Structure formats: structure tokens, C-alpha cells
Tab-separated table of C-alpha atoms in Angstrom:
chain	number	residue	atom	x	y	z
A	1	MET	CA	-0.233	-0.129	-0.009
A	2	ALA	CA	1.192	3.653	-0.207
A	3	THR	CA	2.275	5.578	2.279
A	4	GLY	CA	1.252	9.616	2.708
A	5	ILE	CA	1.243	12.239	5.058
A	6	ASP	CA	-1.766	13.136	7.278
A	7	GLU	CA	-3.620	16.195	6.591
A	8	ARG	CA	-4.152	17.303	10.040
A	9	THR	CA	-0.903	15.986	11.984
A	10	GLY	CA	1.617	16.231	9.097
A	11	LEU	CA	3.082	12.759	10.162
A	12	LEU	CA	3.554	9.801	7.853
A	13	ILE	CA	1.008	7.325	7.642
A	14	ASP	CA	0.107	3.979	5.274
A	15	GLY	CA	-2.100	1.264	4.967
A	16	VAL	CA	-5.747	1.664	5.691
A	17	ALA	CA	-5.062	4.996	7.362
A	18	GLU	CA	-3.880	6.616	4.260
A	19	LEU	CA	-6.711	4.736	1.985
A	20	LYS	CA	-9.148	6.536	4.431
A	21	GLN	CA	-7.634	9.519	3.625
A	22	ARG	CA	-7.623	9.289	-0.312
A	23	LEU	CA	-10.993	8.059	-0.242
A	24	GLN	CA	-12.224	11.061	1.884
A	25	ARG	CA	-10.373	13.302	0.086
A	26	CYS	CA	-12.034	12.007	-3.217
A	27	MET	CA	-15.215	11.847	-1.757
A	28	ARG	CA	-14.959	15.886	-1.069
A	29	THR	CA	-13.557	16.948	-4.354
A	30	ARG	CA	-16.467	17.833	-6.739
A	31	LYS	CA	-15.977	16.176	-10.366
A	32	SER	CA	-14.816	18.579	-13.003
A	33	THR	CA	-13.045	21.283	-10.361
A	34	LEU	CA	-9.776	20.522	-10.732
A	35	PRO	CA	-8.318	22.125	-13.998
A	36	LEU	CA	-6.132	19.811	-14.957
A	37	SER	CA	-7.689	16.626	-13.675
A	38	ARG	CA	-11.195	17.029	-14.311
A	39	GLY	CA	-12.132	13.581	-13.695
A	40	TYR	CA	-10.783	13.276	-10.493
A	41	GLY	CA	-13.427	13.435	-7.734
A	42	SER	CA	-17.161	12.456	-6.895
A	43	ASN	CA	-20.771	13.468	-7.289
A	44	LEU	CA	-21.113	13.253	-3.303
A	45	PRO	CA	-20.768	16.958	-2.700
A	46	HIS	CA	-24.070	17.572	-4.559
A	47	ARG	CA	-25.832	15.363	-2.046
A	48	ILE	CA	-25.548	17.596	0.903
A	49	ASP	CA	-27.930	19.002	2.505
A	50	ARG	CA	-30.998	16.670	1.005
A	51	LYS	CA	-33.580	15.254	2.640
A	52	ILE	CA	-32.692	11.595	3.630
A	53	ASN	CA	-34.826	8.898	1.624
A	54	PRO	CA	-34.364	5.590	0.236
A	55	GLU	CA	-33.660	7.618	-3.496
A	56	LEU	CA	-31.021	9.575	-1.896
A	57	GLU	CA	-29.358	6.438	-0.265
A	58	MET	CA	-29.449	5.010	-3.709
A	59	ASP	CA	-27.577	7.776	-5.034
A	60	VAL	CA	-25.035	8.331	-2.638
A	61	PHE	CA	-24.415	4.236	-3.000
A	62	ALA	CA	-24.357	4.874	-6.816
A	63	ASP	CA	-21.877	7.759	-6.222
A	64	VAL	CA	-19.351	5.853	-4.048
A	65	ALA	CA	-18.954	3.006	-6.493
A	66	ASP	CA	-18.919	5.309	-9.461
A	67	MET	CA	-16.281	6.985	-7.755
A	68	ILE	CA	-14.025	3.934	-6.912
A	69	ALA	CA	-14.529	2.374	-10.614
A	70	ASP	CA	-13.472	5.720	-12.206
A	71	PRO	CA	-9.766	4.994	-13.188
A	72	LEU	CA	-9.068	8.957	-13.129
A	73	ASN	CA	-9.378	8.788	-9.026
A	74	GLY	CA	-6.579	6.006	-8.812
A	75	PHE	CA	-8.582	3.536	-7.009
A	76	THR	CA	-9.111	0.374	-9.527
A	77	ASP	CA	-6.210	-0.894	-9.373
A	78	GLU	CA	-6.192	-0.971	-5.347
A	79	ILE	CA	-9.496	-1.972	-3.959
A	80	LYS	CA	-12.805	-3.435	-5.103
A	81	LEU	CA	-16.084	-1.978	-3.312
A	82	ASN	CA	-18.124	-4.795	-1.544
A	83	ARG	CA	-20.455	-2.825	0.340
A	84	VAL	CA	-21.618	0.816	1.386
A	85	TRP	CA	-23.495	1.828	4.074
A	86	LEU	CA	-24.614	4.961	5.800
A	87	GLU	CA	-24.154	5.726	9.338
A	88	ARG	CA	-26.388	8.151	11.091
A	89	GLY	CA	-25.107	10.384	13.524
A	90	GLU	CA	-25.844	13.352	15.671
A	91	ASN	CA	-26.641	16.091	12.515
A	92	ARG	CA	-24.351	14.210	10.380
A	93	VAL	CA	-24.538	11.277	8.134
A	94	PHE	CA	-21.236	9.254	7.594
A	95	VAL	CA	-20.526	6.936	4.448
A	96	GLY	CA	-18.832	3.304	5.288
A	97	VAL	CA	-17.264	0.938	2.973
A	98	GLU	CA	-16.115	-2.304	2.649
A	99	VAL	CA	-13.499	-2.999	0.506
A	100	THR	CA	-11.377	-6.144	-0.651
A	101	LEU	CA	-7.600	-5.256	-1.179
A	102	ARG	CA	-6.517	-6.116	-4.626
A	103	PHE	CA	-2.948	-6.847	-3.573
A	104	ASP	CA	-3.288	-9.748	-0.856
A	105	GLY	CA	-7.259	-10.320	-0.809
A	106	SER	CA	-7.659	-8.920	2.653
A	107	VAL	CA	-11.210	-7.105	3.680
A	108	GLU	CA	-11.181	-3.927	5.200
A	109	LYS	CA	-14.185	-1.954	6.634
A	110	ILE	CA	-13.596	1.946	6.829
A	111	SER	CA	-16.056	3.850	8.241
A	112	GLY	CA	-16.623	7.598	9.280
A	113	LEU	CA	-16.067	9.296	5.762
A	114	SER	CA	-17.650	12.189	5.486
A	115	VAL	CA	-18.059	14.994	2.423
């Protein structure tokens, strides 16, 4: 797996912590907002402040699957999406994903992703 720098502390991170940070960064970035990489990002920022109903949940699930499947985001060679779920909290909704790491076949659950 890749090694990176934690965006809050500046310390080196790797493994699932680094993957979670990259997923979160991609979820927060609206598609077509980076001038030299228009395909990077997701459509999840368009879902903010909408009423939570089954239709919105399906749209969120589809957006996460589309984000991971898009080769420009850089996840297709590393992970395979197994499952997506929503975690409801106090005035917040988080996204959780279960992925299979392609390099060793292990299954990881990553929760607490926010847009």
C-alpha cells in the first residue's frame, strides 16, 4: 500500500489510514473542479443538505461505486468495493465502505467517511 502524510498532523501514515484519507479527499472533491484533472473526484458533494430518503441513499451508493470504479481517481488497481452503508449521527451522516484490497485479498471496513 501507499504511504502518505496525514493532512491534519503532518505525520507519515500508511495502510488503511492512508487509504481512508485518499477516499475522503476524493469524496470531498467535486468532479470537474481540478483544472488539470477534470475527472478526479465524486458527485457526493451535490448530495449535501438533501432530505434522507431511500432515493438519496441509492444515489449515494451509486456515487461511491462510480467514484471507486473511475480510473482517474486511482482506486481501481488497489481496491474492489464490496458494500456501502450510511451511518447516521447527531446532525451528520457518514459513509462506510467495505473493500477488498487487491494486493493481498484482505477485507477492510472503513467507516466515518464524510463529505
